[in-house]
């Protein structure tokens, strides 16, 4: 395959689209993948709080509530980021809707995992 040498001025227009021979080629943007960081970060505060505190301690309630507060902030940010990207025209509104639907499924799965395996009985994820 032969590559054509084209100057940078003729390839880029003001919108950031690539133009070649008068045809606008839209670049692929993977901005919605930034929510993957939120999927990784969301269970971390609660897991740390469960490891650090004992249920009989009075400070454990404050520590767990701080962990829940931080987790809530992470989850709200995961839902807000695609909306900000769509309003800034980095992604389309259809992509935003798909990311928000995926967020709902992923965070419901994470919540279900902690509800099923969160107790300290014989059937616990802490055994692993």
Short mmCIF file of N, CA and C in Angstrom, two decimals:
data_model
loop_
_atom_site.label_atom_id
_atom_site.label_comp_id
_atom_site.label_asym_id
_atom_site.label_seq_id
_atom_site.Cartn_x
_atom_site.Cartn_y
_atom_site.Cartn_z
N UNK A 1 0.84 -1.17 0.00
CA UNK A 1 0.00 0.00 0.00
C UNK A 1 0.89 1.24 0.00
N UNK A 2 0.58 2.17 -0.83
CA UNK A 2 1.39 3.36 -0.99
C UNK A 2 0.75 4.50 -0.20
N UNK A 3 1.54 5.21 0.59
CA UNK A 3 1.07 6.34 1.38
C UNK A 3 1.36 7.62 0.61
N UNK A 4 0.39 8.51 0.62
CA UNK A 4 0.56 9.79 -0.05
C UNK A 4 1.00 10.84 0.96
N UNK A 5 1.95 11.65 0.56
CA UNK A 5 2.42 12.72 1.42
C UNK A 5 1.51 13.93 1.24
N UNK A 6 0.82 14.29 2.31
CA UNK A 6 -0.10 15.42 2.29
C UNK A 6 0.32 16.36 3.41
N UNK A 7 0.30 17.66 3.14
CA UNK A 7 0.71 18.61 4.18
C UNK A 7 -0.31 18.61 5.31
N UNK A 8 0.14 19.00 6.50
CA UNK A 8 -0.71 18.99 7.69
C UNK A 8 -1.86 19.99 7.56
N UNK A 9 -1.62 21.12 6.90
CA UNK A 9 -2.68 22.12 6.75
C UNK A 9 -3.83 21.60 5.90
N UNK A 10 -3.53 20.81 4.89
CA UNK A 10 -4.59 20.31 4.03
C UNK A 10 -5.31 19.12 4.63
N UNK A 11 -4.70 18.48 5.63
CA UNK A 11 -5.35 17.30 6.22
C UNK A 11 -6.32 17.66 7.32
N UNK A 12 -6.07 18.70 8.09
CA UNK A 12 -6.89 19.04 9.24
C UNK A 12 -7.70 20.31 8.97
N UNK A 13 -8.95 20.28 9.37
CA UNK A 13 -9.74 21.49 9.34
C UNK A 13 -9.98 21.94 10.78
N UNK A 14 -10.75 22.97 10.98
CA UNK A 14 -10.93 23.54 12.31
C UNK A 14 -11.71 22.63 13.25
N UNK A 15 -12.53 21.74 12.75
CA UNK A 15 -13.30 20.84 13.60
C UNK A 15 -12.51 19.63 14.07
N UNK A 16 -11.30 19.46 13.60
CA UNK A 16 -10.50 18.31 13.98
C UNK A 16 -10.73 17.09 13.10
N UNK A 17 -11.50 17.24 12.03
CA UNK A 17 -11.73 16.14 11.11
C UNK A 17 -10.61 16.08 10.08
N UNK A 18 -10.34 14.90 9.64
CA UNK A 18 -9.31 14.72 8.63
C UNK A 18 -9.94 14.82 7.25
N UNK A 19 -9.31 15.62 6.39
CA UNK A 19 -9.80 15.77 5.02
C UNK A 19 -8.75 15.23 4.07
N UNK A 20 -9.22 14.44 3.12
CA UNK A 20 -8.32 13.94 2.09
C UNK A 20 -9.08 14.00 0.78
N UNK A 21 -8.55 14.73 -0.16
CA UNK A 21 -9.14 14.91 -1.49
C UNK A 21 -10.56 15.47 -1.39
N UNK A 22 -10.76 16.40 -0.45
CA UNK A 22 -12.06 17.05 -0.32
C UNK A 22 -13.11 16.25 0.42
N UNK A 23 -12.79 15.04 0.85
CA UNK A 23 -13.75 14.20 1.57
C UNK A 23 -13.40 14.24 3.05
N UNK A 24 -14.39 14.50 3.88
CA UNK A 24 -14.17 14.58 5.32
C UNK A 24 -14.23 13.17 5.92
N UNK A 25 -13.14 12.77 6.56
CA UNK A 25 -13.08 11.47 7.22
C UNK A 25 -13.09 11.73 8.72
N UNK A 26 -14.11 11.27 9.40
CA UNK A 26 -14.22 11.53 10.83
C UNK A 26 -13.31 10.58 11.60
N UNK A 27 -12.52 11.14 12.50
CA UNK A 27 -11.62 10.32 13.30
C UNK A 27 -12.41 9.59 14.38
N UNK A 28 -11.94 8.40 14.72
CA UNK A 28 -12.57 7.65 15.80
C UNK A 28 -12.11 8.21 17.13
N UNK A 29 -13.07 8.38 18.03
CA UNK A 29 -12.75 8.92 19.34
C UNK A 29 -13.25 7.93 20.37
N UNK A 30 -12.40 7.62 21.30
CA UNK A 30 -12.73 6.63 22.31
C UNK A 30 -12.92 7.28 23.68
N UNK A 31 -13.54 8.42 23.71
CA UNK A 31 -13.77 9.13 24.95
C UNK A 31 -14.62 8.35 25.94
N UNK A 32 -15.64 7.60 25.54
CA UNK A 32 -16.45 6.89 26.53
C UNK A 32 -15.68 5.83 27.33
N UNK A 33 -14.51 5.43 26.85
CA UNK A 33 -13.74 4.43 27.59
C UNK A 33 -13.15 4.96 28.89
N UNK A 34 -13.21 6.27 29.10
CA UNK A 34 -12.72 6.83 30.36
C UNK A 34 -13.57 6.40 31.55
N UNK A 35 -14.79 5.94 31.33
CA UNK A 35 -15.61 5.46 32.46
C UNK A 35 -15.08 4.15 33.01
N UNK A 36 -14.19 3.47 32.30
CA UNK A 36 -13.60 2.25 32.83
C UNK A 36 -12.82 2.52 34.11
N UNK A 37 -12.22 3.69 34.22
CA UNK A 37 -11.52 4.05 35.45
C UNK A 37 -12.48 4.08 36.63
N UNK A 38 -13.70 4.56 36.39
CA UNK A 38 -14.69 4.62 37.47
C UNK A 38 -15.14 3.22 37.88
N UNK A 39 -15.21 2.30 36.93
CA UNK A 39 -15.58 0.92 37.26
C UNK A 39 -14.54 0.29 38.18
N UNK A 40 -13.28 0.61 37.96
CA UNK A 40 -12.21 0.06 38.79
C UNK A 40 -12.17 0.75 40.15
N UNK A 41 -12.40 2.06 40.18
CA UNK A 41 -12.30 2.82 41.42
C UNK A 41 -13.50 2.66 42.36
N UNK A 42 -14.66 2.33 41.84
CA UNK A 42 -15.87 2.36 42.67
C UNK A 42 -15.86 1.40 43.86
N UNK A 43 -15.41 0.17 43.77
CA UNK A 43 -15.45 -0.68 44.96
C UNK A 43 -14.29 -0.47 45.94
N UNK A 44 -13.27 0.28 45.56
CA UNK A 44 -12.07 0.39 46.39
C UNK A 44 -12.33 1.05 47.75
N UNK A 45 -13.04 2.20 47.85
CA UNK A 45 -13.22 2.79 49.19
C UNK A 45 -13.96 1.87 50.16
N UNK A 46 -14.98 1.19 49.69
CA UNK A 46 -15.75 0.32 50.58
C UNK A 46 -14.92 -0.90 51.00
N UNK A 47 -14.13 -1.44 50.10
CA UNK A 47 -13.27 -2.58 50.45
C UNK A 47 -12.21 -2.18 51.47
N UNK A 48 -11.64 -0.99 51.32
CA UNK A 48 -10.65 -0.52 52.29
C UNK A 48 -11.31 -0.29 53.64
N UNK A 49 -12.50 0.29 53.65
CA UNK A 49 -13.19 0.56 54.92
C UNK A 49 -13.55 -0.74 55.63
N UNK A 50 -13.93 -1.76 54.90
CA UNK A 50 -14.27 -3.05 55.53
C UNK A 50 -13.04 -3.72 56.12
N UNK A 51 -11.89 -3.51 55.53
CA UNK A 51 -10.65 -4.11 56.03
C UNK A 51 -10.12 -3.37 57.26
N UNK A 52 -10.31 -2.06 57.30
CA UNK A 52 -9.70 -1.25 58.35
C UNK A 52 -10.48 -1.22 59.66
N UNK A 53 -11.78 -1.33 59.59
CA UNK A 53 -12.59 -1.10 60.79
C UNK A 53 -13.23 -2.39 61.28
N UNK A 54 -13.57 -2.36 62.57
CA UNK A 54 -14.28 -3.46 63.21
C UNK A 54 -15.72 -3.01 63.42
N UNK A 55 -16.67 -3.92 63.34
CA UNK A 55 -18.08 -3.54 63.45
C UNK A 55 -18.46 -3.07 64.85
N UNK A 56 -17.68 -3.38 65.86
CA UNK A 56 -18.00 -2.98 67.23
C UNK A 56 -17.49 -1.59 67.55
N UNK A 57 -16.64 -1.03 66.75
CA UNK A 57 -16.04 0.28 67.01
C UNK A 57 -16.99 1.39 66.59
N UNK A 58 -17.01 2.48 67.36
CA UNK A 58 -17.87 3.62 67.03
C UNK A 58 -17.36 4.36 65.79
N UNK A 59 -16.05 4.34 65.58
CA UNK A 59 -15.48 5.01 64.42
C UNK A 59 -15.76 4.27 63.12
N UNK A 60 -16.12 3.00 63.23
CA UNK A 60 -16.36 2.23 62.02
C UNK A 60 -17.54 2.77 61.24
N UNK A 61 -18.54 3.27 61.95
CA UNK A 61 -19.69 3.82 61.26
C UNK A 61 -19.29 5.05 60.44
N UNK A 62 -18.46 5.92 61.02
CA UNK A 62 -18.02 7.11 60.29
C UNK A 62 -17.14 6.73 59.11
N UNK A 63 -16.28 5.73 59.30
CA UNK A 63 -15.40 5.30 58.21
C UNK A 63 -16.20 4.67 57.07
N UNK A 64 -17.17 3.86 57.42
CA UNK A 64 -18.01 3.24 56.38
C UNK A 64 -18.85 4.29 55.66
N UNK A 65 -19.33 5.27 56.40
CA UNK A 65 -20.12 6.31 55.75
C UNK A 65 -19.27 7.17 54.82
N UNK A 66 -18.02 7.41 55.20
CA UNK A 66 -17.11 8.12 54.31
C UNK A 66 -16.84 7.30 53.05
N UNK A 67 -16.67 6.00 53.22
CA UNK A 67 -16.45 5.13 52.06
C UNK A 67 -17.66 5.11 51.14
N UNK A 68 -18.85 5.07 51.72
CA UNK A 68 -20.07 5.10 50.90
C UNK A 68 -20.20 6.45 50.19
N UNK A 69 -19.83 7.54 50.88
CA UNK A 69 -19.87 8.87 50.27
C UNK A 69 -18.91 8.95 49.07
N UNK A 70 -17.69 8.44 49.25
CA UNK A 70 -16.71 8.47 48.15
C UNK A 70 -17.16 7.58 46.99
N UNK A 71 -17.73 6.42 47.31
CA UNK A 71 -18.24 5.54 46.26
C UNK A 71 -19.38 6.19 45.50
N UNK A 72 -20.26 6.88 46.23
CA UNK A 72 -21.36 7.59 45.57
C UNK A 72 -20.83 8.68 44.63
N UNK A 73 -19.79 9.39 45.07
CA UNK A 73 -19.19 10.41 44.21
C UNK A 73 -18.59 9.81 42.94
N UNK A 74 -17.98 8.65 43.07
CA UNK A 74 -17.40 7.99 41.91
C UNK A 74 -18.49 7.55 40.94
N UNK A 75 -19.57 6.99 41.48
CA UNK A 75 -20.67 6.52 40.62
C UNK A 75 -21.36 7.69 39.92
N UNK A 76 -21.60 8.77 40.64
CA UNK A 76 -22.23 9.95 40.03
C UNK A 76 -21.32 10.53 38.95
N UNK A 77 -20.01 10.52 39.19
CA UNK A 77 -19.07 11.01 38.17
C UNK A 77 -19.09 10.13 36.92
N UNK A 78 -19.27 8.82 37.13
CA UNK A 78 -19.33 7.91 35.98
C UNK A 78 -20.57 8.17 35.13
N UNK A 79 -21.66 8.60 35.76
CA UNK A 79 -22.85 8.93 34.99
C UNK A 79 -22.76 10.34 34.40
N UNK A 80 -22.03 11.24 35.04
CA UNK A 80 -21.94 12.61 34.56
C UNK A 80 -20.95 12.80 33.43
N UNK A 81 -19.88 12.02 33.42
CA UNK A 81 -18.83 12.19 32.41
C UNK A 81 -19.33 12.02 30.97
N UNK A 82 -20.12 10.99 30.65
CA UNK A 82 -20.61 10.89 29.27
C UNK A 82 -21.55 12.04 28.87
N UNK A 83 -22.28 12.55 29.84
CA UNK A 83 -23.17 13.68 29.54
C UNK A 83 -22.35 14.93 29.23
N UNK A 84 -21.27 15.14 29.98
CA UNK A 84 -20.38 16.27 29.70
C UNK A 84 -19.72 16.09 28.33
N UNK A 85 -19.30 14.88 28.02
CA UNK A 85 -18.69 14.63 26.71
C UNK A 85 -19.69 14.87 25.58
N UNK A 86 -20.94 14.49 25.78
CA UNK A 86 -21.95 14.69 24.73
C UNK A 86 -22.27 16.17 24.55
N UNK A 87 -22.32 16.91 25.65
CA UNK A 87 -22.59 18.35 25.55
C UNK A 87 -21.42 19.09 24.93
N UNK A 88 -20.20 18.57 25.10
CA UNK A 88 -19.02 19.19 24.51
C UNK A 88 -18.78 18.71 23.08
N UNK A 89 -19.69 17.88 22.56
CA UNK A 89 -19.63 17.35 21.20
C UNK A 89 -18.40 16.47 20.96
N UNK A 90 -17.91 15.83 22.00
CA UNK A 90 -16.84 14.86 21.83
C UNK A 90 -17.40 13.50 21.42
N UNK A 91 -18.62 13.20 21.89
CA UNK A 91 -19.31 11.98 21.50
C UNK A 91 -20.73 12.34 21.10
N UNK A 92 -21.37 11.45 20.40
CA UNK A 92 -22.77 11.66 20.01
C UNK A 92 -23.69 11.32 21.17
N UNK A 93 -24.94 11.80 21.10
CA UNK A 93 -25.89 11.52 22.17
C UNK A 93 -26.29 10.05 22.22
N UNK A 94 -26.27 9.38 21.09
CA UNK A 94 -26.55 7.94 21.08
C UNK A 94 -25.47 7.16 21.82
N UNK A 95 -24.22 7.55 21.63
CA UNK A 95 -23.13 6.92 22.37
C UNK A 95 -23.25 7.21 23.86
N UNK A 96 -23.69 8.40 24.19
CA UNK A 96 -23.90 8.75 25.60
C UNK A 96 -24.97 7.86 26.23
N UNK A 97 -26.05 7.63 25.49
CA UNK A 97 -27.12 6.76 26.01
C UNK A 97 -26.62 5.33 26.20
N UNK A 98 -25.81 4.85 25.27
CA UNK A 98 -25.26 3.50 25.42
C UNK A 98 -24.32 3.39 26.62
N UNK A 99 -23.51 4.42 26.85
CA UNK A 99 -22.60 4.40 28.00
C UNK A 99 -23.39 4.45 29.30
N UNK A 100 -24.44 5.27 29.35
CA UNK A 100 -25.26 5.35 30.56
C UNK A 100 -25.98 4.03 30.83
N UNK A 101 -26.42 3.35 29.79
CA UNK A 101 -27.04 2.03 29.97
C UNK A 101 -26.01 1.02 30.47
N UNK A 102 -24.82 1.07 29.91
CA UNK A 102 -23.75 0.19 30.38
C UNK A 102 -23.36 0.48 31.82
N UNK A 103 -23.35 1.76 32.20
CA UNK A 103 -23.07 2.13 33.59
C UNK A 103 -24.09 1.51 34.53
N UNK A 104 -25.35 1.56 34.14
CA UNK A 104 -26.40 0.99 34.99
C UNK A 104 -26.19 -0.51 35.18
N UNK A 105 -25.87 -1.20 34.12
CA UNK A 105 -25.66 -2.66 34.21
C UNK A 105 -24.43 -2.98 35.05
N UNK A 106 -23.33 -2.30 34.82
CA UNK A 106 -22.09 -2.58 35.54
C UNK A 106 -22.23 -2.28 37.02
N UNK A 107 -22.79 -1.12 37.36
CA UNK A 107 -22.90 -0.77 38.78
C UNK A 107 -23.94 -1.61 39.49
N UNK A 108 -24.98 -2.05 38.79
CA UNK A 108 -25.92 -3.00 39.40
C UNK A 108 -25.25 -4.34 39.66
N UNK A 109 -24.35 -4.75 38.77
CA UNK A 109 -23.60 -5.99 38.97
C UNK A 109 -22.66 -5.87 40.17
N UNK A 110 -21.96 -4.75 40.29
CA UNK A 110 -21.07 -4.53 41.43
C UNK A 110 -21.87 -4.51 42.73
N UNK A 111 -23.02 -3.84 42.74
CA UNK A 111 -23.87 -3.80 43.93
C UNK A 111 -24.37 -5.19 44.29
N UNK A 112 -24.79 -5.95 43.29
CA UNK A 112 -25.25 -7.31 43.55
C UNK A 112 -24.16 -8.19 44.11
N UNK A 113 -22.93 -8.01 43.63
CA UNK A 113 -21.80 -8.78 44.16
C UNK A 113 -21.61 -8.50 45.64
N UNK A 114 -21.63 -7.22 46.03
CA UNK A 114 -21.43 -6.90 47.43
C UNK A 114 -22.61 -7.29 48.30
N UNK A 115 -23.81 -7.31 47.75
CA UNK A 115 -24.95 -7.77 48.54
C UNK A 115 -24.92 -9.27 48.77
N UNK A 116 -24.51 -10.02 47.77
CA UNK A 116 -24.49 -11.48 47.90
C UNK A 116 -23.30 -11.93 48.73
N UNK A 117 -22.12 -11.38 48.44
CA UNK A 117 -20.91 -11.85 49.11
C UNK A 117 -20.44 -10.93 50.22
N UNK A 118 -21.24 -9.96 50.63
CA UNK A 118 -20.81 -8.98 51.61
C UNK A 118 -20.92 -9.42 53.05
N UNK A 119 -21.69 -10.43 53.36
CA UNK A 119 -21.84 -10.84 54.75
C UNK A 119 -20.67 -11.70 55.18
N UNK A 120 -20.48 -11.83 56.48
CA UNK A 120 -19.35 -12.60 57.02
C UNK A 120 -19.76 -14.02 57.38
N UNK A 121 -20.43 -14.68 56.53
CA UNK A 121 -20.82 -16.06 56.80
C UNK A 121 -19.88 -17.00 56.04
N UNK A 122 -20.24 -18.27 55.99
CA UNK A 122 -19.38 -19.25 55.33
C UNK A 122 -19.30 -19.04 53.82
N UNK A 123 -20.31 -18.43 53.25
CA UNK A 123 -20.37 -18.20 51.81
C UNK A 123 -19.94 -16.76 51.53
N UNK A 124 -18.68 -16.46 51.69
CA UNK A 124 -18.19 -15.10 51.58
C UNK A 124 -17.05 -15.00 50.57
N UNK A 125 -16.93 -13.85 49.94
CA UNK A 125 -15.87 -13.64 48.96
C UNK A 125 -14.52 -13.45 49.63
N UNK A 126 -14.50 -13.19 50.95
CA UNK A 126 -13.24 -12.97 51.66
C UNK A 126 -12.44 -14.27 51.81
N UNK A 127 -13.06 -15.40 51.56
CA UNK A 127 -12.34 -16.68 51.62
C UNK A 127 -11.36 -16.79 50.46
N UNK A 128 -11.62 -16.12 49.37
CA UNK A 128 -10.79 -16.24 48.19
C UNK A 128 -9.56 -15.44 48.38
#
